PDB file of C-alpha atoms in Angstrom:
ATOM      1  CA  ILE B  26       0.000   0.000   0.000  1.00 82.00           C
ATOM      2  CA  LEU B  27       2.812   2.382   0.869  1.00 80.00           C
ATOM      3  CA  MET B  28       4.831   1.658  -2.256  1.00 81.00           C
ATOM      4  CA  THR B  29       1.874   2.014  -4.633  1.00 85.00           C
ATOM      5  CA  SER B  30       0.737   5.402  -5.832  1.00 87.00           C
ATOM      6  CA  ALA B  31      -2.606   6.697  -4.596  1.00 87.00           C
ATOM      7  CA  ARG B  32      -3.744   7.141  -8.191  1.00 87.00           C
ATOM      8  CA  HIS B  33      -3.085   3.463  -8.917  1.00 88.00           C
ATOM      9  CA  LEU B  34      -4.932   2.343  -5.784  1.00 89.00           C
ATOM     10  CA  GLU B  35      -7.910   4.537  -6.637  1.00 88.00           C
ATOM     11  CA  ARG B  36      -8.396   2.506  -9.826  1.00 88.00           C
ATOM     12  CA  ILE B  37      -9.423  -0.456  -7.668  1.00 88.00           C
ATOM     13  CA  LYS B  38     -13.181  -0.661  -7.581  1.00 84.00           C
ATOM     14  CA  GLY B  39     -14.614   0.591  -4.293  1.00 85.00           C
ATOM     15  CA  LEU B  40     -11.577   2.626  -3.209  1.00 88.00           C
ATOM     16  CA  SER B  41     -12.123   6.346  -3.081  1.00 90.00           C
ATOM     17  CA  GLU B  42      -9.361   8.915  -2.640  1.00 89.00           C
ATOM     18  CA  ALA B  43     -10.285   9.305   1.029  1.00 91.00           C
ATOM     19  CA  LYS B  44     -10.153   5.547   1.648  1.00 90.00           C
ATOM     20  CA  VAL B  45      -6.794   5.250  -0.103  1.00 90.00           C
ATOM     21  CA  LEU B  46      -5.285   8.099   1.913  1.00 90.00           C
ATOM     22  CA  LYS B  47      -6.625   6.636   5.155  1.00 92.00           C
ATOM     23  CA  ALA B  48      -5.238   3.173   4.279  1.00 90.00           C
ATOM     24  CA  GLN B  49      -1.826   4.620   3.399  1.00 89.00           C
ATOM     25  CA  ASP B  50      -1.769   6.630   6.622  1.00 90.00           C
ATOM     26  CA  SER B  51      -2.663   3.557   8.693  1.00 90.00           C
ATOM     27  CA  ALA B  52      -0.085   1.405   6.903  1.00 89.00           C
ATOM     28  CA  GLY B  53       2.552   4.076   7.507  1.00 86.00           C
ATOM     29  CA  LYS B  54       1.813   4.123  11.231  1.00 87.00           C
ATOM     30  CA  VAL B  55       2.075   0.332  11.460  1.00 86.00           C
ATOM     31  CA  CYS B  56       5.335   0.255   9.518  1.00 82.00           C
ATOM     32  CA  ARG B  57       6.922   2.991  11.611  1.00 78.00           C
ATOM     33  CA  ARG B  58       5.903   1.168  14.785  1.00 80.00           C
ATOM     34  CA  LEU B  59       7.387  -2.089  13.485  1.00 79.00           C
ATOM     35  CA  GLY B  60      10.611  -0.428  12.371  1.00 76.00           C
ATOM     36  CA  PHE B  61      10.057  -0.516   8.592  1.00 76.00           C
ATOM     37  CA  GLN B  62      13.238  -0.009   6.574  1.00 78.00           C
ATOM     38  CA  SER B  63      13.720   0.451   2.875  1.00 79.00           C
ATOM     39  CA  ALA B  64      15.514  -2.252   0.903  1.00 84.00           C
ATOM     40  CA  ARG B  65      18.427   0.141   0.366  1.00 88.00           C
ATOM     41  CA  ALA B  66      18.849   0.654   4.128  1.00 84.00           C
ATOM     42  CA  VAL B  67      18.732  -3.096   4.761  1.00 84.00           C
ATOM     43  CA  ARG B  68      21.296  -3.738   1.997  1.00 85.00           C
ATOM     44  CA  GLU B  69      23.672  -1.079   3.319  1.00 88.00           C
ATOM     45  CA  LYS B  70      23.413  -2.437   6.870  1.00 85.00           C
ATOM     46  CA  ARG B  71      23.884  -6.000   5.664  1.00 82.00           C
ATOM     47  CA  GLN B  72      26.965  -5.075   3.609  1.00 82.00           C
ATOM     48  CA  SER B  73      28.595  -3.560   6.682  1.00 83.00           C
ATOM     49  CA  ASP B  74      27.859  -6.707   8.765  1.00 84.00           C
ATOM     50  CA  VAL B  75      28.792  -9.387   6.205  1.00 86.00           C
ATOM     51  CA  PHE B  76      32.211 -10.936   5.904  1.00 86.00           C
ATOM     52  CA  HIS B  77      33.422 -14.001   4.031  1.00 88.00           C
ATOM     53  CA  ILE B  78      34.805 -17.279   5.340  1.00 89.00           C
ATOM     54  CA  THR B  79      37.465 -18.887   3.189  1.00 89.00           C
ATOM     55  CA  THR B  80      36.755 -22.262   1.666  1.00 90.00           C
ATOM     56  CA  GLY B  81      40.421 -23.188   1.733  1.00 88.00           C
ATOM     57  CA  SER B  82      40.557 -22.977  -2.071  1.00 91.00           C
ATOM     58  CA  THR B  83      41.700 -19.749  -3.696  1.00 93.00           C
ATOM     59  CA  GLU B  84      39.892 -20.591  -6.940  1.00 95.00           C
ATOM     60  CA  LEU B  85      36.602 -21.387  -5.172  1.00 93.00           C
ATOM     61  CA  ASP B  86      36.939 -18.254  -3.029  1.00 93.00           C
ATOM     62  CA  ASN B  87      37.391 -16.212  -6.228  1.00 95.00           C
ATOM     63  CA  LEU B  88      34.270 -17.786  -7.771  1.00 94.00           C
ATOM     64  CA  LEU B  89      32.309 -16.951  -4.608  1.00 92.00           C
ATOM     65  CA  LYS B  90      33.715 -13.384  -4.546  1.00 90.00           C
ATOM     66  CA  GLY B  91      35.713 -13.885  -1.372  1.00 89.00           C
ATOM     67  CA  GLY B  92      34.372 -17.104   0.138  1.00 90.00           C
ATOM     68  CA  ILE B  93      31.163 -18.141   1.869  1.00 92.00           C
ATOM     69  CA  GLU B  94      29.130 -15.144   3.118  1.00 90.00           C
ATOM     70  CA  THR B  95      28.092 -14.997   6.736  1.00 88.00           C
ATOM     71  CA  GLY B  96      24.489 -14.390   7.725  1.00 85.00           C
ATOM     72  CA  VAL B  97      22.984 -16.321   4.822  1.00 87.00           C
ATOM     73  CA  VAL B  98      22.194 -19.924   3.988  1.00 92.00           C
ATOM     74  CA  THR B  99      24.459 -21.351   1.309  1.00 91.00           C
ATOM     75  CA  GLU B 100      23.414 -24.602  -0.340  1.00 94.00           C
ATOM     76  CA  ILE B 101      26.102 -26.832  -1.803  1.00 92.00           C
ATOM     77  CA  VAL B 102      24.890 -29.474  -4.253  1.00 95.00           C
ATOM     78  CA  GLY B 103      26.600 -31.933  -6.549  1.00 93.00           C
ATOM     79  CA  GLU B 104      27.212 -35.526  -7.469  1.00 95.00           C
ATOM     80  CA  PHE B 105      28.408 -37.925  -4.815  1.00 94.00           C
ATOM     81  CA  ARG B 106      32.158 -37.927  -4.135  1.00 94.00           C
ATOM     82  CA  THR B 107      32.643 -34.330  -5.350  1.00 93.00           C
ATOM     83  CA  GLY B 108      33.846 -32.907  -2.029  1.00 92.00           C
ATOM     84  CA  LYS B 109      30.687 -31.501  -0.441  1.00 94.00           C
ATOM     85  CA  THR B 110      31.406 -33.108   2.939  1.00 95.00           C
ATOM     86  CA  GLN B 111      35.073 -32.111   2.757  1.00 94.00           C
ATOM     87  CA  LEU B 112      34.031 -28.521   2.070  1.00 93.00           C
ATOM     88  CA  ALA B 113      31.624 -28.593   5.031  1.00 93.00           C
ATOM     89  CA  MET B 114      34.380 -29.920   7.317  1.00 94.00           C
ATOM     90  CA  THR B 115      36.814 -27.266   6.057  1.00 92.00           C
ATOM     91  CA  LEU B 116      34.230 -24.512   6.651  1.00 91.00           C
ATOM     92  CA  ALA B 117      33.597 -25.837  10.163  1.00 91.00           C
ATOM     93  CA  VAL B 118      37.307 -25.425  10.941  1.00 91.00           C
ATOM     94  CA  THR B 119      37.829 -22.082   9.159  1.00 89.00           C
ATOM     95  CA  SER B 120      34.769 -20.591  10.840  1.00 87.00           C
ATOM     96  CA  LEU B 121      36.588 -21.047  14.160  1.00 89.00           C
ATOM     97  CA  MET B 122      39.723 -19.286  12.920  1.00 84.00           C
ATOM     98  CA  ALA B 123      40.439 -15.602  13.484  1.00 85.00           C
ATOM     99  CA  GLN B 124      39.096 -13.273  10.802  1.00 79.00           C
ATOM    100  CA  GLU B 125      42.642 -12.182   9.914  1.00 81.00           C
ATOM    101  CA  GLN B 126      43.410 -15.810   9.027  1.00 79.00           C
ATOM    102  CA  GLY B 127      40.383 -16.146   6.731  1.00 65.00           C
ATOM    103  CA  GLY B 128      37.896 -17.343   9.328  1.00 70.00           C
TER     104      GLY B 128
END
């Protein structure tokens, strides 16, 4: 409701200008109370909080733009015997290392 123009909302059958303005005002109050943030603000905050954990492989780290990101779920898939478990074990160890050492 907040991201849609009032003119667009008024095209919906049964919504007058007054109803649209009241709905947008109410939605704004709820969002402010809940701590609504724009996507840009969330992205900027996330970029300052995210760091990368090395995979132990320079080539794989380069493909992943620095390693495995923190704060997200990363799914590793592949055929059997391709190193998925080895990668998981390596990440378990490197995640315990100091950040200066790639952890």
